[in-house]
mmCIF file with all atom_site columns, C-alpha atoms in Angstrom:
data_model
loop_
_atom_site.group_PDB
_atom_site.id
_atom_site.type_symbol
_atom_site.label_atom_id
_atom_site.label_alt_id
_atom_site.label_comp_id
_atom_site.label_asym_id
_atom_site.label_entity_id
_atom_site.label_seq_id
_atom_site.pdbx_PDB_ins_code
_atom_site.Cartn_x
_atom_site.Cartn_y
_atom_site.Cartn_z
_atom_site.occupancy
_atom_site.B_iso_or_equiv
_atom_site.pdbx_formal_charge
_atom_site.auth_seq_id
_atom_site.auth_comp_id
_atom_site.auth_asym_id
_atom_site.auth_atom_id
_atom_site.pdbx_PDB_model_num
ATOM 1   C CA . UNK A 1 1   ? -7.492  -4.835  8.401  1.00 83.00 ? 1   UNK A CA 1
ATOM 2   C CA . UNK A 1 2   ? -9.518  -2.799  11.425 1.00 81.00 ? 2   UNK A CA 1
ATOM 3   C CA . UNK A 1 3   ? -9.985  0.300   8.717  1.00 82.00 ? 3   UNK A CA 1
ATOM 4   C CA . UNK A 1 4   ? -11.121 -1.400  5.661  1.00 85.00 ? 4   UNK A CA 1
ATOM 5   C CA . UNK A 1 5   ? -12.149 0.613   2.935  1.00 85.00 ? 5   UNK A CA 1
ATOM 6   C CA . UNK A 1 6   ? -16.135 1.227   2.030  1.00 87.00 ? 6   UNK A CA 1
ATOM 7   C CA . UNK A 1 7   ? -16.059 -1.552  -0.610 1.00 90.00 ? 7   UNK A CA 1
ATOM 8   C CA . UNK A 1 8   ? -15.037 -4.384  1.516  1.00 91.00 ? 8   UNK A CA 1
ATOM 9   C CA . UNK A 1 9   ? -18.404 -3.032  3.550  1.00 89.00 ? 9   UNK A CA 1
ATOM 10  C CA . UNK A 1 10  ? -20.325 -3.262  1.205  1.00 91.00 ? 10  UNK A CA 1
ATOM 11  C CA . UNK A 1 11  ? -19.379 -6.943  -0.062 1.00 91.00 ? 11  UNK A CA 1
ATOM 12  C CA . UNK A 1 12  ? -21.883 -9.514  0.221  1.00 86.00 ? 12  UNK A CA 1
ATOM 13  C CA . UNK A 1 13  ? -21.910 -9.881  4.024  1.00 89.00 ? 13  UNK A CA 1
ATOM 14  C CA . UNK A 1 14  ? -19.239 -7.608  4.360  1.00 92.00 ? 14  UNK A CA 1
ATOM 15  C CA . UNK A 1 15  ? -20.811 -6.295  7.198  1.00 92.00 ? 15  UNK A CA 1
ATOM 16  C CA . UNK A 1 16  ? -21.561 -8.195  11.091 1.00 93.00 ? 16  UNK A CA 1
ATOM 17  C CA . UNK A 1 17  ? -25.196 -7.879  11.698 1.00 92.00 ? 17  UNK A CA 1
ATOM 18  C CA . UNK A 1 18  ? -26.602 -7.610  15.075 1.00 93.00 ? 18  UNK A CA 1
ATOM 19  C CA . UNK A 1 19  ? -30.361 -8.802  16.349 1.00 92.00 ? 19  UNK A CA 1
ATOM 20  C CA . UNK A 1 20  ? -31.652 -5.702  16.020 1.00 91.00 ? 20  UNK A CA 1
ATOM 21  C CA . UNK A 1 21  ? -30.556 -5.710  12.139 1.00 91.00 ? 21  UNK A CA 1
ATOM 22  C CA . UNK A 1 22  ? -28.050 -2.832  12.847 1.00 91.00 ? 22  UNK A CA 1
ATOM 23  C CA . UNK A 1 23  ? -24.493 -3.482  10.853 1.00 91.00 ? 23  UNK A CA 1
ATOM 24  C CA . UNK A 1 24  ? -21.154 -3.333  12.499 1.00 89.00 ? 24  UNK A CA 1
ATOM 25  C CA . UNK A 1 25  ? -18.834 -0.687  10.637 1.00 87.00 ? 25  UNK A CA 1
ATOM 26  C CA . UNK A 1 26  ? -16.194 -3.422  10.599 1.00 89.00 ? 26  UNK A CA 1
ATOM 27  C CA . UNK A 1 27  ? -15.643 -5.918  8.222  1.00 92.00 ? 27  UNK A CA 1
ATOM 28  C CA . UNK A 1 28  ? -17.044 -9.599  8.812  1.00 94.00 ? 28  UNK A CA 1
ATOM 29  C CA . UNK A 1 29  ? -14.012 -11.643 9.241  1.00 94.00 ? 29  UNK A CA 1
ATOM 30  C CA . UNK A 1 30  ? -15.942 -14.083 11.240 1.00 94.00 ? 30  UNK A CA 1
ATOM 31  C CA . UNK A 1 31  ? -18.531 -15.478 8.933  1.00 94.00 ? 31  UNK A CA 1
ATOM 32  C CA . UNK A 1 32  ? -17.400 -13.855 5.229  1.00 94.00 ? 32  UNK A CA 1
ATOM 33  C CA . UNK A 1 33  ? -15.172 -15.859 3.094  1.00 94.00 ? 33  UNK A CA 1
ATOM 34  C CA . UNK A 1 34  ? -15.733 -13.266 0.683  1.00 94.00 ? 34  UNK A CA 1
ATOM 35  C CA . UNK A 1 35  ? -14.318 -11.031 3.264  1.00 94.00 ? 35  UNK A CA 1
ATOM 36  C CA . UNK A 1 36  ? -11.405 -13.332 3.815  1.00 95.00 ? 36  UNK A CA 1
ATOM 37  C CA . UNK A 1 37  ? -10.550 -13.330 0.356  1.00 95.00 ? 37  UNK A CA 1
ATOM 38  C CA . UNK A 1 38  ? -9.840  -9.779  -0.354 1.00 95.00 ? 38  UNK A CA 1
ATOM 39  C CA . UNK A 1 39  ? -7.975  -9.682  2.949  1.00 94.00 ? 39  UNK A CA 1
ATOM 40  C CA . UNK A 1 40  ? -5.955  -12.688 1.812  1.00 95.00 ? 40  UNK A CA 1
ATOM 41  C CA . UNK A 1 41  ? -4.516  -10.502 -1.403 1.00 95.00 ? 41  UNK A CA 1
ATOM 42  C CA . UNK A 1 42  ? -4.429  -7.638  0.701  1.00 94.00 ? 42  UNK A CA 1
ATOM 43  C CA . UNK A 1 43  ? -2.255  -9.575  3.221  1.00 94.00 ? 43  UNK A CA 1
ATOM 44  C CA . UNK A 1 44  ? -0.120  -11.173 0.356  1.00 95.00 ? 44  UNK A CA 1
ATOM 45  C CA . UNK A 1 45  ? 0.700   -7.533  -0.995 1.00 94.00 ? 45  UNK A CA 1
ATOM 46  C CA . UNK A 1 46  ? 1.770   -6.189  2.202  1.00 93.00 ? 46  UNK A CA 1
ATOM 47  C CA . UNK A 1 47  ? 3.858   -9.160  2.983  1.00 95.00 ? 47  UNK A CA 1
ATOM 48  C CA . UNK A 1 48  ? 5.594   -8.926  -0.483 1.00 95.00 ? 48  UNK A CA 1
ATOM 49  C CA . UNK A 1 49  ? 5.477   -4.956  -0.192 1.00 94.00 ? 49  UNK A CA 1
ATOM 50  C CA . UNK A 1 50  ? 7.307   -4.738  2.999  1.00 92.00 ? 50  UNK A CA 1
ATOM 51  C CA . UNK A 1 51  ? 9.725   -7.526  2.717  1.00 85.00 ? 51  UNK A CA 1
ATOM 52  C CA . UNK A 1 52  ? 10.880  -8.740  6.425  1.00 83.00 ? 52  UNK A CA 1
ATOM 53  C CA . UNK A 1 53  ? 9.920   -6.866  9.332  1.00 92.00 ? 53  UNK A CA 1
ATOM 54  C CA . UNK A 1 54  ? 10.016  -7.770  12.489 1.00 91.00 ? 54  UNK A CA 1
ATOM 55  C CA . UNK A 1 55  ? 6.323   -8.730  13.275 1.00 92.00 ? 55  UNK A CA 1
ATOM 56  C CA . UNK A 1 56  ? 3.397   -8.034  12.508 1.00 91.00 ? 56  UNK A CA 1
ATOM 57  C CA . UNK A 1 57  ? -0.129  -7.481  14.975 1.00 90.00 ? 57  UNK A CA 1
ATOM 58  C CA . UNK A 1 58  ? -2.972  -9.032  14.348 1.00 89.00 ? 58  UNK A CA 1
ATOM 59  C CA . UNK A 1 59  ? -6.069  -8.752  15.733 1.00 87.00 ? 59  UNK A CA 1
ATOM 60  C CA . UNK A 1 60  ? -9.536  -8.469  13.600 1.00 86.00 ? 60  UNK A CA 1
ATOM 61  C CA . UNK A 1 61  ? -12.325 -5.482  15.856 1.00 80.00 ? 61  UNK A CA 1
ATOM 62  C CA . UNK A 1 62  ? -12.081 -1.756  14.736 1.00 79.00 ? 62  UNK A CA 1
ATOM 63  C CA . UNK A 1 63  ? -9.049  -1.683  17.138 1.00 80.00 ? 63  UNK A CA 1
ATOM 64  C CA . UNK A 1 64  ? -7.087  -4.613  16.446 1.00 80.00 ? 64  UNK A CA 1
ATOM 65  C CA . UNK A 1 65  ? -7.479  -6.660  18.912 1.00 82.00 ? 65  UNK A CA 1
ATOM 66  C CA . UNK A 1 66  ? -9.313  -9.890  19.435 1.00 82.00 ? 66  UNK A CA 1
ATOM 67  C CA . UNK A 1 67  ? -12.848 -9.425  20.182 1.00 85.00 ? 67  UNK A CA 1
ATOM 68  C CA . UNK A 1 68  ? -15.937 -8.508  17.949 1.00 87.00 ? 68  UNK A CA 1
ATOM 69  C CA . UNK A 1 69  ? -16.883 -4.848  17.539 1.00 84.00 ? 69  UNK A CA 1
ATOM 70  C CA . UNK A 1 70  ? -18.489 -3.060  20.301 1.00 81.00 ? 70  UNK A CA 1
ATOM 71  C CA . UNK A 1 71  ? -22.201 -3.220  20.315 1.00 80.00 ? 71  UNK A CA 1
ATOM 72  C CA . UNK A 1 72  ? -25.024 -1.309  22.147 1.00 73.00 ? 72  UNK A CA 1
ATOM 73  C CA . UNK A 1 73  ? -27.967 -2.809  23.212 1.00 76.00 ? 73  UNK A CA 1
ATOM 74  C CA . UNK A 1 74  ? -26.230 -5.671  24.055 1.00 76.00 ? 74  UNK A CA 1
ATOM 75  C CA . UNK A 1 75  ? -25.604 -6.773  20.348 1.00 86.00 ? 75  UNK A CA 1
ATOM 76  C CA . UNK A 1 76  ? -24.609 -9.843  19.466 1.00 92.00 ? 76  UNK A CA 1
ATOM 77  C CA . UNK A 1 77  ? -22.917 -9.736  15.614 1.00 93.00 ? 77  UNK A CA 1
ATOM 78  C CA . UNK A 1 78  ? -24.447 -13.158 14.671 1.00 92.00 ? 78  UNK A CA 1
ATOM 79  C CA . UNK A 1 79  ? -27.634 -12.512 12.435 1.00 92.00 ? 79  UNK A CA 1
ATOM 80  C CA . UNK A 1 80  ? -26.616 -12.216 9.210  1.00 88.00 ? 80  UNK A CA 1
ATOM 81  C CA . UNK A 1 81  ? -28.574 -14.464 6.835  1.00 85.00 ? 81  UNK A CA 1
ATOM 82  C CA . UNK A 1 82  ? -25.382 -17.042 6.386  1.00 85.00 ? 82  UNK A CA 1
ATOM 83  C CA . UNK A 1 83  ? -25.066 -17.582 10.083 1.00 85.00 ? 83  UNK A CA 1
ATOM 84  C CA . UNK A 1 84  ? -28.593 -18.492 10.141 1.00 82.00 ? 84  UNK A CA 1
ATOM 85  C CA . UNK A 1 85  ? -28.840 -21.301 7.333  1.00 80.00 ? 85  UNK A CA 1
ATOM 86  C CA . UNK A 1 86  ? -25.057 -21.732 7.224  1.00 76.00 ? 86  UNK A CA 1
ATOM 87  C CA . UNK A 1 87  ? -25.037 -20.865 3.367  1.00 79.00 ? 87  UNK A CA 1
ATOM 88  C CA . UNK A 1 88  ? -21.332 -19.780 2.357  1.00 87.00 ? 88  UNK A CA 1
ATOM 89  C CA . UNK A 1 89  ? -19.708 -19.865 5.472  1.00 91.00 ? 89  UNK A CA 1
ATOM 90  C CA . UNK A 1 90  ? -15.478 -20.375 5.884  1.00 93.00 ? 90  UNK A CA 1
ATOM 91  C CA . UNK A 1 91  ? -14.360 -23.429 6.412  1.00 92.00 ? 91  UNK A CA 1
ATOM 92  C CA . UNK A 1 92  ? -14.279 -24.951 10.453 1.00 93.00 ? 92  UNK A CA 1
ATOM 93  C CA . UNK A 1 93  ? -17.503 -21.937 10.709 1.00 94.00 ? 93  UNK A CA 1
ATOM 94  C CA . UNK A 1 94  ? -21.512 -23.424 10.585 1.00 89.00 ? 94  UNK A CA 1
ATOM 95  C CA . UNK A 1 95  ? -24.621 -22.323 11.643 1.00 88.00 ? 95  UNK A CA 1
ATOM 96  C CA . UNK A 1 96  ? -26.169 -21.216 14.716 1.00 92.00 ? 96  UNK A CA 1
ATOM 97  C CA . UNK A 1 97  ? -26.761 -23.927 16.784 1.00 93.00 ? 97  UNK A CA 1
ATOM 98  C CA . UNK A 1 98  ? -30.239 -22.100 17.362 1.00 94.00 ? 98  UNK A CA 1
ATOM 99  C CA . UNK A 1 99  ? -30.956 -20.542 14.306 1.00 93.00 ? 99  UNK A CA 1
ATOM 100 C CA . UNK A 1 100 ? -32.806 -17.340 14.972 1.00 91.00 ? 100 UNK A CA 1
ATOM 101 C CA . UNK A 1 101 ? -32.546 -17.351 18.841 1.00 94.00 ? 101 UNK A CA 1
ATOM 102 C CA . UNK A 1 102 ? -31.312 -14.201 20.371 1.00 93.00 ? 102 UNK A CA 1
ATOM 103 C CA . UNK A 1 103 ? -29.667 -14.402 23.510 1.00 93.00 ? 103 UNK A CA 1
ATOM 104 C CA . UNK A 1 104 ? -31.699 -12.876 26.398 1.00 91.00 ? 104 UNK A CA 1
ATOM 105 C CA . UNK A 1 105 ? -34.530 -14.938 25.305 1.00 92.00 ? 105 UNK A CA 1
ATOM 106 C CA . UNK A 1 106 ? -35.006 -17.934 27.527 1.00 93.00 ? 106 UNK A CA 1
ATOM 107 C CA . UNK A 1 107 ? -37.565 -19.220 24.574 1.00 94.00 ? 107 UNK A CA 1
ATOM 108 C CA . UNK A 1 108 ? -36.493 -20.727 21.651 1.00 94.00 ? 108 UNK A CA 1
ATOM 109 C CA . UNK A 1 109 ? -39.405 -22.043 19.220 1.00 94.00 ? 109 UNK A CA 1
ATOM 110 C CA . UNK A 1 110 ? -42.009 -22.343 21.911 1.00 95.00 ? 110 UNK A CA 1
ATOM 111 C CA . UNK A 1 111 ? -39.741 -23.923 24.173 1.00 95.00 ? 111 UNK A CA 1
ATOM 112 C CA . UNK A 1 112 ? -37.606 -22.521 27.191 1.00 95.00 ? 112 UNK A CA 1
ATOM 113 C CA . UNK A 1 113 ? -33.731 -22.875 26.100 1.00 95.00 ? 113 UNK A CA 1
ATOM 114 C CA . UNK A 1 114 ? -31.519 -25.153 28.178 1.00 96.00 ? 114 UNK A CA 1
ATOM 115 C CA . UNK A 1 115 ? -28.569 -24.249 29.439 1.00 94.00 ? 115 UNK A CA 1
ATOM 116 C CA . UNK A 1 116 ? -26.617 -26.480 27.032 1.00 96.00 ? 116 UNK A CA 1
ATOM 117 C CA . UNK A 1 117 ? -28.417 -25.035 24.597 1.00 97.00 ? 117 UNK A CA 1
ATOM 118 C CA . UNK A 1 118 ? -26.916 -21.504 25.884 1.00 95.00 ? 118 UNK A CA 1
ATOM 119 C CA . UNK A 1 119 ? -23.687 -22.961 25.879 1.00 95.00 ? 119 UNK A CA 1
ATOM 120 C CA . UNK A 1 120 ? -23.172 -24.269 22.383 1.00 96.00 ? 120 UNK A CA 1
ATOM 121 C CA . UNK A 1 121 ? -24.639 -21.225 21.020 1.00 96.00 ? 121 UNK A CA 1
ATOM 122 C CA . UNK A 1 122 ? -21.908 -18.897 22.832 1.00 95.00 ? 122 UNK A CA 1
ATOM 123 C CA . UNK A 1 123 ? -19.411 -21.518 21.785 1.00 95.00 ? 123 UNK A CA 1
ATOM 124 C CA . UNK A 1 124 ? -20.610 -21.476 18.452 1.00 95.00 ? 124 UNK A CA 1
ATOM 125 C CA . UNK A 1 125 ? -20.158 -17.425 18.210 1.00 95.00 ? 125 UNK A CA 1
ATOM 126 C CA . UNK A 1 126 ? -16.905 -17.413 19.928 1.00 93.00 ? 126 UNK A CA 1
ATOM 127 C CA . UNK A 1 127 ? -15.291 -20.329 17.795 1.00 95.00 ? 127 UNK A CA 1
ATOM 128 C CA . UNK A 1 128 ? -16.183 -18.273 14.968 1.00 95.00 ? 128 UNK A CA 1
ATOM 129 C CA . UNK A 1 129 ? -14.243 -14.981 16.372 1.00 94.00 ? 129 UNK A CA 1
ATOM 130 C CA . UNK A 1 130 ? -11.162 -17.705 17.296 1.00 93.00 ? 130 UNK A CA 1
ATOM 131 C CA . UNK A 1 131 ? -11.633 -19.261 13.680 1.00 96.00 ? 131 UNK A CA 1
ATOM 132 C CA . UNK A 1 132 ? -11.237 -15.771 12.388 1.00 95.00 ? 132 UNK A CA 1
ATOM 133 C CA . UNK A 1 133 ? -8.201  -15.099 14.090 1.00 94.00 ? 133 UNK A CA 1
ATOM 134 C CA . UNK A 1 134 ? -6.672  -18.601 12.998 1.00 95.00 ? 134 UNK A CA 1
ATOM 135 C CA . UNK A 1 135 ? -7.159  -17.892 9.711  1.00 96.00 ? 135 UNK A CA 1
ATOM 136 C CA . UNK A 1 136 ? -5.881  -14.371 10.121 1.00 95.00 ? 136 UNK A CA 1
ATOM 137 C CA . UNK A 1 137 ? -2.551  -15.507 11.358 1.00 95.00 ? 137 UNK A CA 1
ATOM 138 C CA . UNK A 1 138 ? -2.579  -18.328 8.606  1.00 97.00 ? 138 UNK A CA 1
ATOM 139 C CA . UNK A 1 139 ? -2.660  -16.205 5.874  1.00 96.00 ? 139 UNK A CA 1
ATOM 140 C CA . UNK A 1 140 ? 0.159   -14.275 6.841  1.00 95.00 ? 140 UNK A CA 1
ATOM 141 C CA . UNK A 1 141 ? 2.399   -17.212 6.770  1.00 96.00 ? 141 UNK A CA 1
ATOM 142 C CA . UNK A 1 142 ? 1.117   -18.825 3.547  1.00 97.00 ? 142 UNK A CA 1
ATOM 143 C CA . UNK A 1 143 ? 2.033   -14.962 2.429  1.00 96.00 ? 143 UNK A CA 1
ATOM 144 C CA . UNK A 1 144 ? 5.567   -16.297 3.487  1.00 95.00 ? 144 UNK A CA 1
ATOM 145 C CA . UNK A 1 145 ? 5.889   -14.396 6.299  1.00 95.00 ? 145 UNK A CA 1
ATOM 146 C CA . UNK A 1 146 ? 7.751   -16.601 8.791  1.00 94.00 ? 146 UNK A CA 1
ATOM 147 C CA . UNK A 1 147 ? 8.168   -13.651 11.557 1.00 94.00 ? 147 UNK A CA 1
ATOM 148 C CA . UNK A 1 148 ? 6.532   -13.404 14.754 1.00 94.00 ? 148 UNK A CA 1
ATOM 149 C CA . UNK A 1 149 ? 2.576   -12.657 14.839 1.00 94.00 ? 149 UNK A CA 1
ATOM 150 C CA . UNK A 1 150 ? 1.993   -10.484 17.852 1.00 91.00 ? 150 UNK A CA 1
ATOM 151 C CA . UNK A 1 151 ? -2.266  -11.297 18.735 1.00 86.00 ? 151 UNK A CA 1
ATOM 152 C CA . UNK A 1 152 ? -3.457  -8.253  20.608 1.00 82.00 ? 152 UNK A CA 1
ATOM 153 C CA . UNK A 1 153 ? -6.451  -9.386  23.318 1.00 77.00 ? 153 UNK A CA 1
ATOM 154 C CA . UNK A 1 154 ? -7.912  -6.629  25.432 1.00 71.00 ? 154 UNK A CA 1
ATOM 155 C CA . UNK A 1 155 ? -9.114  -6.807  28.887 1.00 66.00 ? 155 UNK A CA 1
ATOM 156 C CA . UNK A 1 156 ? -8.375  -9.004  32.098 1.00 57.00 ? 156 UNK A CA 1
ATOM 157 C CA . UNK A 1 157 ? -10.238 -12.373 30.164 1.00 59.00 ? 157 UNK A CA 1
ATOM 158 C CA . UNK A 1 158 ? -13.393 -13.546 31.191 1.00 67.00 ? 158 UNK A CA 1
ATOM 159 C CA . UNK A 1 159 ? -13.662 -14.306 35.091 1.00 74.00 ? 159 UNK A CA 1
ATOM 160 C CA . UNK A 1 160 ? -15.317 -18.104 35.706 1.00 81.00 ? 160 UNK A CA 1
ATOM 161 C CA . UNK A 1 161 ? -18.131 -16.804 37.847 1.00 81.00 ? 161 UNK A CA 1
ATOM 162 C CA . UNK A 1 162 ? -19.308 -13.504 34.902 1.00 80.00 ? 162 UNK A CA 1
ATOM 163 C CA . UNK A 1 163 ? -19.027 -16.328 32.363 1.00 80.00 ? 163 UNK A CA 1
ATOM 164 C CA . UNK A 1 164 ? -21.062 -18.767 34.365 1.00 83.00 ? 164 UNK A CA 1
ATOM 165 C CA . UNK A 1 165 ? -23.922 -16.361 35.385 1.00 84.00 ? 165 UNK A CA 1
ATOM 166 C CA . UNK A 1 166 ? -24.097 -14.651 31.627 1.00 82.00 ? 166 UNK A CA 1
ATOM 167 C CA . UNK A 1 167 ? -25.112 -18.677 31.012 1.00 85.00 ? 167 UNK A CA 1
ATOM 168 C CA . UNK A 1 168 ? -28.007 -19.155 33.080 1.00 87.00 ? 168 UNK A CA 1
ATOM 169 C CA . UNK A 1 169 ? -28.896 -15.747 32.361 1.00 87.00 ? 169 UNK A CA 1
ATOM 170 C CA . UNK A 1 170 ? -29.397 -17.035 28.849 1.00 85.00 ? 170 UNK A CA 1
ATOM 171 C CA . UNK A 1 171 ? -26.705 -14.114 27.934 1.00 86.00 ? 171 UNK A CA 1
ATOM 172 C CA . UNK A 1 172 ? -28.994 -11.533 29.015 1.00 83.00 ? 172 UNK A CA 1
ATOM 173 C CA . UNK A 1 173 ? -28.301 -8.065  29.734 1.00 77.00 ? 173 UNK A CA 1
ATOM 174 C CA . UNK A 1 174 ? -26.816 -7.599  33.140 1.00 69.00 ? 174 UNK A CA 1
ATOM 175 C CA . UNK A 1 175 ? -25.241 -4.382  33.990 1.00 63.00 ? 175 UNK A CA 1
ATOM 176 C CA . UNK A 1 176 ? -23.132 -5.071  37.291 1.00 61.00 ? 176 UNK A CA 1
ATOM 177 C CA . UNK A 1 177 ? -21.809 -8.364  34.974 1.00 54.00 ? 177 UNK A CA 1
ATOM 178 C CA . UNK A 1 178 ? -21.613 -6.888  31.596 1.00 55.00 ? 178 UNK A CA 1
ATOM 179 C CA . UNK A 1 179 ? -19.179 -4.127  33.308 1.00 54.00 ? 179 UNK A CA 1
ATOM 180 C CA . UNK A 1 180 ? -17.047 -6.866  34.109 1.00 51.00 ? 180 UNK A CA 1
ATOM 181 C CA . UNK A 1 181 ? -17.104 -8.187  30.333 1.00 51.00 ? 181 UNK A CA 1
ATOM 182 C CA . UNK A 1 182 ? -18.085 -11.752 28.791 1.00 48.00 ? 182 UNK A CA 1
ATOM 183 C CA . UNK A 1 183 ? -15.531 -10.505 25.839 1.00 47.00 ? 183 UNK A CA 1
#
């Protein structure tokens, strides 16, 4: 599912989009049921295809592993126009607690962004990369696969202390925390 071919791209929002407008070169498995559903047959093929193997990985970024594509700039893949207004999300996914807030900014509509505010917007973004991989894993077994599912995360995690100054930075840039990593 990390290669997917040009036409899955160019679905409607087949593609993350960043603040900045720029689209990821993976596929949006986060906020495109569209997406989802030509993965779904995909995944029913290869689990009919292949018969029983021993597991399979899964894991959704252009590596497959659990995390959302790398960004520069300090992307964040969570402007598309659904996000926003919550129009044709998957199901357990809404909208952006702060519709049209860009982390970074400590203003939101004329008015400086709490910390809870922060909070539920990462939580919000990251649900939707853990809903993702749910769903991933979910599909294989209503495929009928009933092996083992081998999730591939990256990294050492997020340490308490990165993840709790990221928040009252307002998820700014910082680049003695971001080479730690929030994700």
């Amino acid at each position: 599912l990390q290669q997917p071919p040009g036409w899955v791209l160019g679905l409607p929002g087949g593609q993350l989009v960043d603040q900045h407008g720029v689209r990821s070169e993976a596929a949006d498995f986060e906020f495109s049921p569209a997406v989802r559903a030509v993965a779904a047959n995909y995944i029913d093929g290869v689990v009919a295809w292949l018969g029983a193997v021993q597991y399979y990985r899964v894991g959704l970024s252009e590596n497959g592993e659990t995390y959302y594509p790398d960004t520069s700039d300090n992307g964040w893949w969570a402007f598309g126009p659904a996000q926003q207004v919550a129009a044709d999300l998957p199901s357990g996914v809404g909208a952006s607690p702060l519709p049209g807030w860009v982390p970074g900014y400590s203003i939101w509509k004329g008015i400086a962004v709490t910390r809870r505010q922060v909070t539920a917007w990462y939580r919000w973004y990251f649900g939707a990369l853990v809903n993702a991989h749910a769903w991933e894993m979910a599909t294989f077994r209503a495929a009928g696969f009933t092996g083992r599912l081998e999730l591939v995360m990256p990294g050492m995690g997020t340490l308490p202390a990165v993840y709790n100054q990221r928040l009252s930075e307002d998820l700014a840039p910082n680049p003695v925390i971001d080479s730690l990593s929030l994700m």
